[in-house]
Amino acid sequence: MSYSWYNGKIDLTENTRISTDDLGFLRGYGLFDYFRTYNGRPFHWEWYWERFNNSAKLLRIPLTLTKIEAESILKELLSLTQMDDVAFRFLLTGGDAPDSATMTKPNLLIRAENLPSSSLEIFEKGMSIITHNYTRDIPEIKTTDYKRLLSLQMELQEKGANDVLYHTNGLLTEMSRSNIFLVKNGQIRTPKSGILKGITRRTVMELAKPDFQITESDIQVEELFEADEIFTTSTNKKVLALTTIDGKQIGNGVPGTVSNELLSRFNNLINNW
Amino acid sequence: MSYSWYNGKIDLTENTRISTDDLGFLRGYGLFDYFRTYNGRPFHWEWYWERFNNSAKLLRIPLTLTKIEAESILKELLSLTQMDDVAFRFLLTGGDAPDSATMTKPNLLIRAENLPSSSLEIFEKGMSIITHNYTRDIPEIKTTDYKRLLSLQMELQEKGANDVLYHTNGLLTEMSRSNIFLVKNGQIRTPKSGILKGITRRTVMELAKPDFQITESDIQVEELFEADEIFTTSTNKKVLALTTIDGKQIGNGVPGTVSNELLSRFNNLINNW
């Protein structure tokens, strides 16, 4: 069963209901964060908490919950679910607005969610994606704004693609819910601006540093098709190779050695978390 | 009392609650429309219904309700509120997504709302606003995306401004929830692209046409400060003069004769609606 904490009260997620006055619902004024546990311990909780606080500050929604209160809520939700590992979603909105417009007392939701079922197959074959010219509003914040991705669902299906890689007039930024890395001659590069700085991105950069040259830099769309390998990183994708972009094969069409090495390092880290 | 219709069921708005799986709430995948009645009759209902349908199509959320069904819901909600006039809000989202990501059966909310209390004073003095470089994502759709406006609330307060006028790198588009018109030497101009085409904008253009030259064109920010008068149009603002922009006085600092004339024509229209 999935449980949620909403403005101080814990209940089954299906019984947790929000008002139609909520400014996240009415006005898209909301931000979130999402992470998971490994071996019952939230993965890089300190970093996620810091980022969630920073998003709240940048979007100017006051967050009054303390870190210690949050930790005790996570513990209680995890124990209620009776699962070994869960994903946690924090979602903060501008609160219920009787006038549909003015921020009131913010609403905070913390959901314990089932982990998504992931297939091993995608890690063996890699992912097929398309590129799309789009710049997220305030990209350094993890807002709830995914309308562009959702409105592209049909196009993705038609093209047999699983996800979308955004660029701003040719300058690569990020995928819809993950970061991207290019490998060329053993050197690794990742976009430096216009992105949400992922915790998995940060983790993988640390895992790579001892043995690889890894730099943050501007990258153009055309460079995708000259790369030896490309991979993406996120909480759920871990380190996942991109083998087809806009219908064109990347590298030799299978996950490359650098991608596999970093996935292996990441798996080691989480197995021992 | 305010009543809502949600996915087929009518209840008090305060008892109408949505799931935390709703994609409008979780992922900002929602669109809406808003209009009001005059003398108990929805104002320009045909135009609003057409626009709402068009927004749904562009954002790729199926709308299965028919116009006749919608009309019967409006009638029932109006009669339940026991008020002479109300505002109606339609809000359509991608539905409840158990996986937090994939569109399911869309959720449709229709709320009857109290009309906002409007002061006569603002029509006599005009409005003070600020300009802001921002382009709405998919501006021709009335999405629920108002996070930029809401995150600017503190800045607006500090500057004593009531609202914000957006431009794209110097090219004027629209205000946060209304359209804009400039008057110079008796000629009226309004931005032609990057905007939501307001129903009040359309109405006012029709009211102006017999006696004024009125054109849709590109307008630069600097032209604001050379205008004789500027006004904005929306369901709630009707025809409202802008007398201060970025702290600078527009024209002679009071609502001008063209603004007043068009407001008077608009008031005539709604009084006889």
Coordinates of C-alpha atoms in Angstrom, one line a residue:
Chain A
M1 CA 0.0 0.0 0.0
S2 CA 1.1 3.5 -0.7
Y3 CA 1.0 6.1 2.0
S4 CA 1.2 9.9 1.9
W5 CA 1.8 12.7 4.4
Y6 CA -0.2 15.9 3.4
N7 CA 0.1 19.0 5.5
G8 CA 0.7 17.1 8.7
K9 CA -1.6 14.1 8.3
I10 CA -0.6 10.6 7.1
D11 CA -3.2 8.5 5.2
L12 CA -3.3 6.0 2.4
T13 CA -2.4 7.8 -0.8
E14 CA -5.7 7.0 -2.4
N15 CA -7.5 8.7 0.5
T16 CA -5.2 11.8 0.3
R17 CA -7.2 14.3 -1.8
I18 CA -6.4 17.9 -2.6
S19 CA -8.6 21.0 -3.0
T20 CA -9.4 22.3 -6.4
D21 CA -8.2 25.6 -5.0
D22 CA -4.6 24.3 -4.9
L23 CA -2.3 26.6 -6.8
G24 CA -0.3 23.7 -8.1
F25 CA -3.4 22.3 -9.8
L26 CA -5.0 25.6 -10.7
R27 CA -1.9 27.6 -11.7
G28 CA 1.0 25.2 -12.1
Y29 CA 2.7 26.9 -9.1
G30 CA 4.4 23.8 -7.7
L31 CA 7.8 22.2 -7.4
F32 CA 8.9 18.7 -6.4
D33 CA 11.7 16.3 -5.8
Y34 CA 12.0 12.6 -6.2
F35 CA 14.4 10.1 -4.8
R36 CA 14.5 6.5 -3.6
T37 CA 15.9 4.3 -0.9
Y38 CA 18.5 1.6 -1.3
N39 CA 18.6 -1.0 1.5
G40 CA 16.0 1.1 3.3
R41 CA 18.1 4.2 3.4
P42 CA 17.2 7.3 1.3
F43 CA 19.9 7.7 -1.4
H44 CA 21.9 10.9 -1.0
W45 CA 19.1 12.4 1.1
E46 CA 21.3 15.4 2.1
W47 CA 21.7 16.4 -1.5
Y48 CA 18.0 16.0 -2.3
W49 CA 16.9 17.9 0.7
E50 CA 19.2 20.7 -0.2
R51 CA 18.0 20.9 -3.8
F52 CA 14.3 20.8 -2.7
N53 CA 15.0 23.7 -0.4
N54 CA 16.8 25.6 -3.1
S55 CA 13.9 25.0 -5.6
A56 CA 11.4 26.3 -3.0
K57 CA 13.5 29.4 -2.5
L58 CA 13.9 30.2 -6.2
L59 CA 10.2 29.7 -6.9
R60 CA 9.4 31.7 -3.7
I61 CA 7.3 29.2 -1.9
P62 CA 8.1 29.1 1.8
L63 CA 9.1 25.7 3.1
T64 CA 8.6 25.5 6.9
L65 CA 9.2 21.8 7.4
T66 CA 12.6 21.1 9.0
K67 CA 15.0 18.5 7.9
I68 CA 14.6 16.6 11.1
E69 CA 10.8 16.6 10.7
A70 CA 11.1 15.4 7.2
E71 CA 13.4 12.6 8.2
S72 CA 10.9 11.4 10.8
I73 CA 8.1 11.5 8.2
L74 CA 10.2 9.4 5.7
K75 CA 10.8 6.8 8.5
E76 CA 7.1 6.6 9.3
L77 CA 6.0 6.3 5.7
L78 CA 8.6 3.6 4.9
S79 CA 7.5 1.6 7.9
L80 CA 3.8 1.8 6.9
T81 CA 4.4 0.6 3.4
Q82 CA 6.0 -2.6 4.7
M83 CA 8.3 -2.6 1.7
D84 CA 12.1 -2.8 1.7
D85 CA 12.6 0.1 -0.7
V86 CA 10.4 2.9 -1.9
A87 CA 10.6 6.1 -3.9
F88 CA 9.7 9.3 -2.1
R89 CA 8.1 12.3 -3.9
F90 CA 8.0 15.7 -2.2
L91 CA 5.6 18.2 -3.8
L92 CA 5.2 21.8 -2.6
T93 CA 2.6 24.2 -4.0
G94 CA 1.5 27.8 -3.4
G95 CA -1.4 26.5 -1.2
D96 CA -5.2 26.8 -1.6
A97 CA -6.2 30.1 -3.1
P98 CA -9.8 31.1 -2.7
D99 CA -9.3 33.8 -5.3
S100 CA -7.5 31.4 -7.7
A101 CA -4.5 33.7 -7.8
T102 CA -2.8 34.7 -4.5
M103 CA -0.4 32.5 -2.6
T104 CA -1.6 31.4 0.9
K105 CA -0.2 28.8 3.2
P106 CA 1.7 26.4 1.0
N107 CA 0.6 22.8 0.6
L108 CA 3.2 20.1 1.1
L109 CA 2.8 16.5 0.0
I110 CA 5.2 13.7 0.8
R111 CA 4.3 10.4 -1.0
A112 CA 5.9 7.0 -0.6
E113 CA 5.6 5.4 -4.0
N114 CA 6.2 1.9 -5.4
L115 CA 9.5 1.8 -7.3
P116 CA 8.9 1.7 -11.1
S117 CA 9.4 -1.7 -12.6
S118 CA 12.5 -1.5 -14.7
S119 CA 13.4 -4.0 -17.4
L120 CA 16.9 -5.2 -17.8
E121 CA 16.4 -5.2 -21.5
I122 CA 16.7 -1.5 -21.9
F123 CA 20.0 -1.5 -20.1
E124 CA 21.3 -4.1 -22.6
K125 CA 19.9 -2.4 -25.8
G126 CA 20.0 1.2 -24.8
M127 CA 17.3 3.8 -25.4
S128 CA 15.8 5.5 -28.5
I129 CA 15.0 9.2 -28.2
I130 CA 14.2 12.3 -30.3
T131 CA 15.5 15.8 -30.0
H132 CA 13.2 18.8 -29.5
N133 CA 13.8 22.5 -29.4
Y134 CA 12.4 23.6 -26.0
T135 CA 13.7 25.5 -23.0
R136 CA 12.2 24.7 -19.6
D137 CA 11.0 27.8 -17.7
I138 CA 13.5 28.4 -14.9
P139 CA 15.4 25.2 -15.7
E140 CA 17.4 25.1 -12.5
I141 CA 14.2 24.4 -10.5
K142 CA 12.5 21.1 -10.5
T143 CA 9.0 22.5 -11.1
T144 CA 6.0 20.4 -11.9
D145 CA 6.0 21.7 -15.5
Y146 CA 6.0 18.7 -17.8
K147 CA 3.3 19.8 -20.2
R148 CA 5.6 19.9 -23.1
L149 CA 6.7 16.3 -22.6
L150 CA 3.2 15.0 -22.1
S151 CA 1.9 16.8 -25.2
L152 CA 4.7 15.0 -27.2
Q153 CA 3.6 11.5 -26.1
M154 CA 1.8 10.7 -29.4
E155 CA 4.8 11.9 -31.5
L156 CA 7.1 9.7 -29.3
Q157 CA 5.0 6.7 -29.9
E158 CA 4.8 7.3 -33.6
K159 CA 8.6 7.5 -33.8
G160 CA 9.2 4.5 -31.5
A161 CA 11.1 6.7 -29.1
N162 CA 11.1 6.5 -25.3
D163 CA 12.0 10.0 -24.4
V164 CA 13.0 13.4 -25.6
L165 CA 16.2 15.4 -25.5
Y166 CA 15.8 19.2 -25.3
H167 CA 18.0 21.8 -26.9
T168 CA 17.8 25.6 -27.0
N169 CA 18.2 26.5 -30.7
G170 CA 20.8 23.8 -31.2
L171 CA 22.5 24.0 -27.8
L172 CA 21.9 20.7 -25.8
T173 CA 20.5 21.0 -22.3
E174 CA 18.8 17.9 -20.8
M175 CA 16.3 15.1 -21.3
S176 CA 12.8 15.4 -20.1
R177 CA 13.7 13.9 -16.7
S178 CA 17.4 13.1 -16.8
N179 CA 20.8 14.5 -17.7
I180 CA 23.0 13.6 -20.7
F181 CA 26.7 12.8 -21.2
L182 CA 28.7 12.4 -24.5
V183 CA 31.8 10.2 -24.7
K184 CA 34.3 10.8 -27.5
N185 CA 37.9 9.4 -27.5
G186 CA 37.5 8.4 -23.8
Q187 CA 36.6 11.9 -22.7
I188 CA 33.2 12.7 -21.2
R189 CA 31.3 15.9 -21.6
T190 CA 27.9 17.1 -20.2
P191 CA 26.0 20.4 -20.7
K192 CA 26.7 22.9 -18.1
S193 CA 23.8 25.3 -18.2
G194 CA 20.0 25.5 -18.8
I195 CA 19.6 22.2 -16.9
L196 CA 18.4 20.8 -13.7
K197 CA 21.6 19.5 -12.0
G198 CA 20.7 15.9 -11.2
I199 CA 21.8 14.1 -8.1
T200 CA 22.6 11.0 -10.2
R201 CA 24.5 13.3 -12.6
R202 CA 26.6 14.6 -9.6
T203 CA 27.1 11.0 -8.3
V204 CA 28.2 9.7 -11.7
M205 CA 30.6 12.6 -12.2
E206 CA 32.2 11.7 -8.8
L207 CA 32.4 8.1 -9.8
A208 CA 34.0 8.9 -13.1
K209 CA 36.5 11.5 -12.0
P210 CA 39.3 9.2 -10.7
D211 CA 39.7 7.6 -14.2
F212 CA 38.1 9.8 -16.8
Q213 CA 38.4 13.4 -18.0
I214 CA 34.9 14.8 -17.4
T215 CA 34.0 18.4 -18.2
E216 CA 30.9 20.6 -18.2
S217 CA 30.6 22.5 -21.5
D218 CA 28.4 23.8 -24.2
I219 CA 27.5 21.0 -26.6
Q220 CA 25.7 21.4 -30.0
V221 CA 23.1 19.0 -31.3
E222 CA 25.4 17.9 -34.3
E223 CA 28.0 16.6 -31.8
L224 CA 25.6 13.9 -30.8
F225 CA 26.1 12.1 -34.1
E226 CA 29.9 12.2 -33.8
A227 CA 30.0 10.7 -30.3
D228 CA 31.4 7.3 -29.5
E229 CA 28.7 6.7 -26.9
I230 CA 26.0 8.7 -25.1
F231 CA 24.3 8.0 -21.8
T232 CA 21.7 9.6 -19.6
T233 CA 21.5 9.7 -15.8
S234 CA 18.6 9.9 -13.4
T235 CA 17.2 8.2 -10.2
N236 CA 15.3 5.6 -12.2
K237 CA 17.6 5.4 -15.3
K238 CA 20.8 5.1 -13.3
V239 CA 23.3 5.2 -16.2
L240 CA 21.5 4.3 -19.3
A241 CA 22.9 4.3 -22.9
L242 CA 21.2 6.2 -25.7
T243 CA 21.7 4.1 -28.8
T244 CA 19.3 5.8 -31.3
I245 CA 18.7 9.6 -31.6
D246 CA 16.3 11.0 -34.2
G247 CA 16.4 7.6 -35.9
K248 CA 20.2 7.6 -36.2
Q249 CA 22.5 5.1 -34.6
I250 CA 24.9 6.4 -32.0
G251 CA 28.4 4.8 -31.9
N252 CA 28.0 1.2 -32.8
G253 CA 24.4 1.0 -31.7
V254 CA 25.0 -0.8 -28.3
P255 CA 25.8 0.5 -24.9
G256 CA 29.6 1.5 -24.9
T257 CA 32.4 0.5 -22.6
V258 CA 32.4 3.8 -20.7
S259 CA 28.6 3.7 -20.1
N260 CA 28.9 0.1 -18.9
E261 CA 31.8 0.9 -16.6
L262 CA 30.0 3.8 -15.0
L263 CA 26.8 1.8 -14.6
S264 CA 28.8 -0.9 -12.9
R265 CA 30.4 1.6 -10.5
F266 CA 26.9 3.1 -9.8
N267 CA 25.5 -0.4 -9.1
N268 CA 28.4 -1.1 -6.7
L269 CA 27.6 2.1 -4.9
I270 CA 23.9 1.4 -4.4
N271 CA 24.4 -2.2 -3.5
N272 CA 26.6 -1.1 -0.6
W273 CA 24.5 2.0 0.3
Chain B
M1 CA -22.3 28.5 -2.1
S2 CA -20.0 27.5 -4.9
Y3 CA -20.7 24.3 -6.8
S4 CA -18.5 22.1 -9.0
W5 CA -19.0 19.4 -11.6
Y6 CA -16.1 16.9 -11.6
N7 CA -16.0 14.0 -14.0
G8 CA -19.8 13.7 -14.0
K9 CA -20.7 14.5 -10.4
I10 CA -21.9 17.8 -9.0
D11 CA -21.1 18.7 -5.4
L12 CA -20.1 21.7 -3.3
T13 CA -16.7 23.0 -4.5
E14 CA -15.3 22.5 -1.0
N15 CA -16.3 18.8 -1.1
T16 CA -14.9 18.3 -4.6
R17 CA -11.4 16.9 -4.1
I18 CA -8.9 15.6 -6.6
S19 CA -6.4 12.8 -6.5
T20 CA -2.7 13.4 -5.9
D21 CA -2.2 11.3 -9.1
D22 CA -3.8 14.1 -11.2
L23 CA -1.4 15.1 -14.0
G24 CA -2.4 18.7 -13.8
F25 CA -1.3 18.7 -10.2
L26 CA 1.7 16.4 -10.6
R27 CA 3.0 17.5 -14.0
G28 CA 1.3 20.8 -14.9
Y29 CA -0.5 19.0 -17.7
G30 CA -3.6 21.1 -17.7
L31 CA -5.5 23.8 -19.5
F32 CA -8.5 25.9 -18.6
D33 CA -10.9 28.5 -19.6
Y34 CA -12.8 31.2 -17.7
F35 CA -15.8 33.3 -18.5
R36 CA -18.8 34.8 -16.7
T37 CA -22.5 35.3 -17.1
Y38 CA -24.2 38.7 -17.6
N39 CA -27.9 38.7 -16.8
G40 CA -27.6 35.0 -16.1
R41 CA -26.4 34.3 -19.7
P42 CA -22.8 33.1 -20.3
F43 CA -21.0 35.9 -22.2
H44 CA -19.9 34.8 -25.7
W45 CA -20.2 31.2 -24.7
E46 CA -19.8 30.0 -28.3
W47 CA -16.4 31.6 -28.5
Y48 CA -15.2 30.3 -25.2
W49 CA -16.3 26.8 -25.9
E50 CA -14.5 26.9 -29.3
R51 CA -11.3 28.2 -27.6
F52 CA -11.4 25.6 -24.8
N53 CA -11.8 22.9 -27.5
N54 CA -8.9 24.3 -29.4
S55 CA -6.6 24.4 -26.3
A56 CA -7.5 20.8 -25.6
K57 CA -6.6 19.8 -29.2
L58 CA -3.3 21.7 -29.1
L59 CA -2.2 20.2 -25.8
R60 CA -3.5 16.8 -27.0
I61 CA -5.9 16.1 -24.1
P62 CA -9.1 14.5 -25.4
L63 CA -12.3 16.4 -24.5
T64 CA -15.2 14.1 -24.7
L65 CA -17.9 16.4 -23.3
T66 CA -20.3 17.8 -25.9
K67 CA -21.3 21.4 -26.1
I68 CA -24.9 20.4 -25.2
E69 CA -23.8 18.5 -22.2
A70 CA -21.7 21.4 -21.1
E71 CA -24.6 23.8 -21.5
S72 CA -26.8 21.7 -19.3
I73 CA -24.1 21.6 -16.6
L74 CA -23.7 25.4 -16.7
K75 CA -27.5 25.7 -16.2
E76 CA -27.6 23.3 -13.3
L77 CA -24.6 24.9 -11.6
L78 CA -26.0 28.4 -12.0
S79 CA -29.3 27.4 -10.5
L80 CA -27.6 25.7 -7.5
T81 CA -25.6 28.8 -6.7
Q82 CA -28.8 30.9 -6.4
M83 CA -26.8 33.9 -7.7
D84 CA -27.8 36.1 -10.6
D85 CA -24.4 36.0 -12.1
V86 CA -21.3 33.8 -11.7
A87 CA -18.0 33.0 -13.3
F88 CA -17.4 29.6 -14.8
R89 CA -14.0 27.9 -14.8
F90 CA -13.4 24.8 -17.0
L91 CA -10.2 22.9 -16.2
L92 CA -9.1 19.8 -18.1
T93 CA -6.0 17.7 -17.1
G94 CA -4.3 14.6 -18.4
G95 CA -6.1 12.5 -15.8
D96 CA -5.0 10.4 -12.8
A97 CA -1.6 8.7 -13.6
P98 CA -0.7 5.8 -11.3
D99 CA 2.8 5.9 -12.8
S100 CA 3.0 9.8 -12.4
A101 CA 3.8 10.1 -16.1
T102 CA 1.3 8.6 -18.6
M103 CA -1.9 10.2 -19.7
T104 CA -5.0 8.2 -18.7
K105 CA -8.7 9.2 -18.9
P106 CA -8.7 13.0 -18.6
N107 CA -10.1 14.8 -15.6
L108 CA -12.6 17.6 -16.3
L109 CA -13.7 20.1 -13.7
I110 CA -16.3 22.8 -14.1
R111 CA -16.6 25.3 -11.2
A112 CA -19.1 28.0 -10.7
E113 CA -17.3 30.7 -8.9
N114 CA -18.2 33.9 -7.2
L115 CA -17.4 37.0 -9.3
P116 CA -14.3 38.8 -8.1
S117 CA -15.1 42.0 -6.3
S118 CA -14.0 44.8 -8.5
S119 CA -13.4 48.3 -7.3
L120 CA -14.5 51.3 -9.4
E121 CA -11.4 53.1 -8.2
I122 CA -9.1 51.2 -10.5
F123 CA -11.1 52.1 -13.5
E124 CA -10.9 55.8 -12.5
K125 CA -7.2 55.8 -11.8
G126 CA -5.9 53.1 -14.1
M127 CA -3.4 50.4 -13.3
S128 CA 0.3 50.3 -12.5
I129 CA 2.3 47.4 -14.0
I130 CA 5.9 46.3 -14.7
T131 CA 7.4 44.7 -17.8
H132 CA 9.1 41.3 -17.7
N133 CA 11.0 39.4 -20.3
Y134 CA 9.2 36.0 -20.5
T135 CA 7.6 33.9 -23.1
R136 CA 4.8 31.6 -22.1
D137 CA 5.2 28.0 -23.3
I138 CA 2.7 27.4 -26.2
P139 CA 1.2 30.9 -25.7
E140 CA -1.8 30.3 -27.9
I141 CA -3.1 27.8 -25.3
K142 CA -4.7 28.8 -22.0
T143 CA -2.6 26.4 -20.0
T144 CA -2.6 26.4 -16.2
D145 CA 1.1 27.6 -16.2
Y146 CA 1.2 30.8 -14.1
K147 CA 4.3 29.9 -12.0
R148 CA 6.2 32.8 -13.4
L149 CA 3.5 35.3 -12.4
L150 CA 3.2 33.8 -8.9
S151 CA 6.9 33.8 -8.3
L152 CA 6.9 37.5 -9.2
Q153 CA 4.3 38.4 -6.5
M154 CA 6.8 39.8 -4.0
E155 CA 8.6 41.9 -6.7
L156 CA 5.2 43.3 -7.8
Q157 CA 4.3 44.3 -4.2
E158 CA 7.7 45.9 -3.6
K159 CA 7.2 48.0 -6.8
G160 CA 3.6 48.9 -6.0
A161 CA 2.5 47.2 -9.3
N162 CA -0.7 45.2 -9.8
D163 CA 0.3 43.1 -12.7
V164 CA 3.0 42.2 -15.2
L165 CA 3.4 42.8 -19.0
Y166 CA 5.5 40.2 -20.8
H167 CA 7.8 40.8 -23.7
T168 CA 10.0 38.5 -25.6
N169 CA 13.4 40.2 -25.8
G170 CA 11.7 43.6 -26.3
L171 CA 8.8 42.5 -28.4
L172 CA 5.5 43.0 -26.5
T173 CA 3.1 40.0 -26.1
E174 CA 0.5 40.1 -23.4
M175 CA -0.1 40.7 -19.7
S176 CA -0.2 37.8 -17.2
R177 CA -4.0 37.3 -17.8
S178 CA -5.0 39.9 -20.3
N179 CA -4.3 41.5 -23.7
I180 CA -2.8 45.0 -24.3
F181 CA -3.6 47.8 -26.7
L182 CA -1.7 51.0 -27.4
V183 CA -3.3 54.2 -28.6
K184 CA -1.3 56.8 -30.5
N185 CA -2.8 59.7 -32.5
G186 CA -6.2 58.0 -32.3
Q187 CA -5.0 54.8 -33.9
I188 CA -5.1 51.5 -31.9
R189 CA -2.5 48.7 -32.1
T190 CA -2.3 45.4 -30.3
P191 CA 0.4 42.6 -30.5
K192 CA -0.4 40.0 -33.1
S193 CA 1.6 36.9 -32.0
G194 CA 2.9 35.1 -29.0
I195 CA -0.3 35.7 -27.2
L196 CA -3.5 34.1 -26.0
K197 CA -6.2 35.7 -28.2
G198 CA -8.6 36.9 -25.5
I199 CA -12.4 36.9 -26.0
T200 CA -12.6 40.4 -24.5
R201 CA -9.8 41.4 -26.9
R202 CA -11.9 40.1 -29.8
T203 CA -15.0 41.8 -28.5
V204 CA -13.3 45.2 -28.0
M205 CA -11.8 45.0 -31.4
E206 CA -15.3 44.5 -32.9
L207 CA -16.6 47.4 -30.8
A208 CA -13.8 49.7 -31.9
K209 CA -13.8 48.9 -35.6
P210 CA -16.6 51.1 -36.9
D211 CA -14.9 54.3 -35.6
F212 CA -11.2 53.5 -35.0
Q213 CA -8.3 52.2 -37.1
I214 CA -7.3 49.1 -35.1
T215 CA -4.4 46.8 -36.2
E216 CA -2.5 43.8 -35.0
S217 CA 1.2 44.3 -35.3
D218 CA 4.6 43.9 -33.7
I219 CA 5.2 46.4 -30.9
Q220 CA 8.4 47.1 -29.1
V221 CA 8.7 47.8 -25.4
E222 CA 10.0 51.4 -26.0
E223 CA 6.8 52.3 -27.9
L224 CA 4.9 52.0 -24.6
F225 CA 6.4 55.2 -23.4
E226 CA 5.4 57.1 -26.5
A227 CA 1.8 56.0 -26.5
D228 CA -1.1 58.5 -25.8
E229 CA -2.9 55.8 -23.8
I230 CA -2.7 52.1 -23.1
F231 CA -5.4 49.7 -22.0
T232 CA -5.7 46.1 -21.2
T233 CA -8.7 43.7 -21.8
S234 CA -9.9 40.6 -20.0
T235 CA -13.1 39.0 -18.6
N236 CA -12.6 40.7 -15.3
K237 CA -10.7 43.8 -16.3
K238 CA -13.1 44.6 -19.2
V239 CA -11.3 47.7 -20.7
L240 CA -8.8 49.0 -18.1
A241 CA -6.4 51.8 -18.6
L242 CA -2.7 51.3 -17.7
T243 CA -1.4 54.6 -16.4
T244 CA 2.0 53.6 -15.0
I245 CA 4.5 51.2 -16.5
D246 CA 7.9 50.4 -14.8
G247 CA 7.3 53.5 -12.7
K248 CA 6.8 55.8 -15.7
Q249 CA 3.6 57.7 -16.4
I250 CA 1.7 56.8 -19.6
G251 CA 0.1 59.7 -21.5
N252 CA -1.1 62.2 -19.0
G253 CA -1.4 59.6 -16.2
V254 CA -5.2 59.1 -16.3
P255 CA -7.4 56.8 -18.4
G256 CA -7.6 58.4 -21.9
T257 CA -10.6 59.2 -24.1
V258 CA -10.3 56.1 -26.3
S259 CA -10.0 53.8 -23.3
N260 CA -13.0 55.4 -21.7
E261 CA -15.0 55.3 -25.0
L262 CA -14.3 51.6 -25.5
L263 CA -15.1 50.8 -21.8
S264 CA -18.4 52.6 -22.2
R265 CA -19.2 50.6 -25.4
F266 CA -18.3 47.4 -23.6
N267 CA -20.5 48.3 -20.6
N268 CA -23.4 48.9 -23.0
L269 CA -22.9 45.5 -24.6
I270 CA -22.9 43.6 -21.3
N271 CA -25.8 45.6 -19.8
N272 CA -27.9 44.5 -22.8
W273 CA -26.5 40.9 -22.9

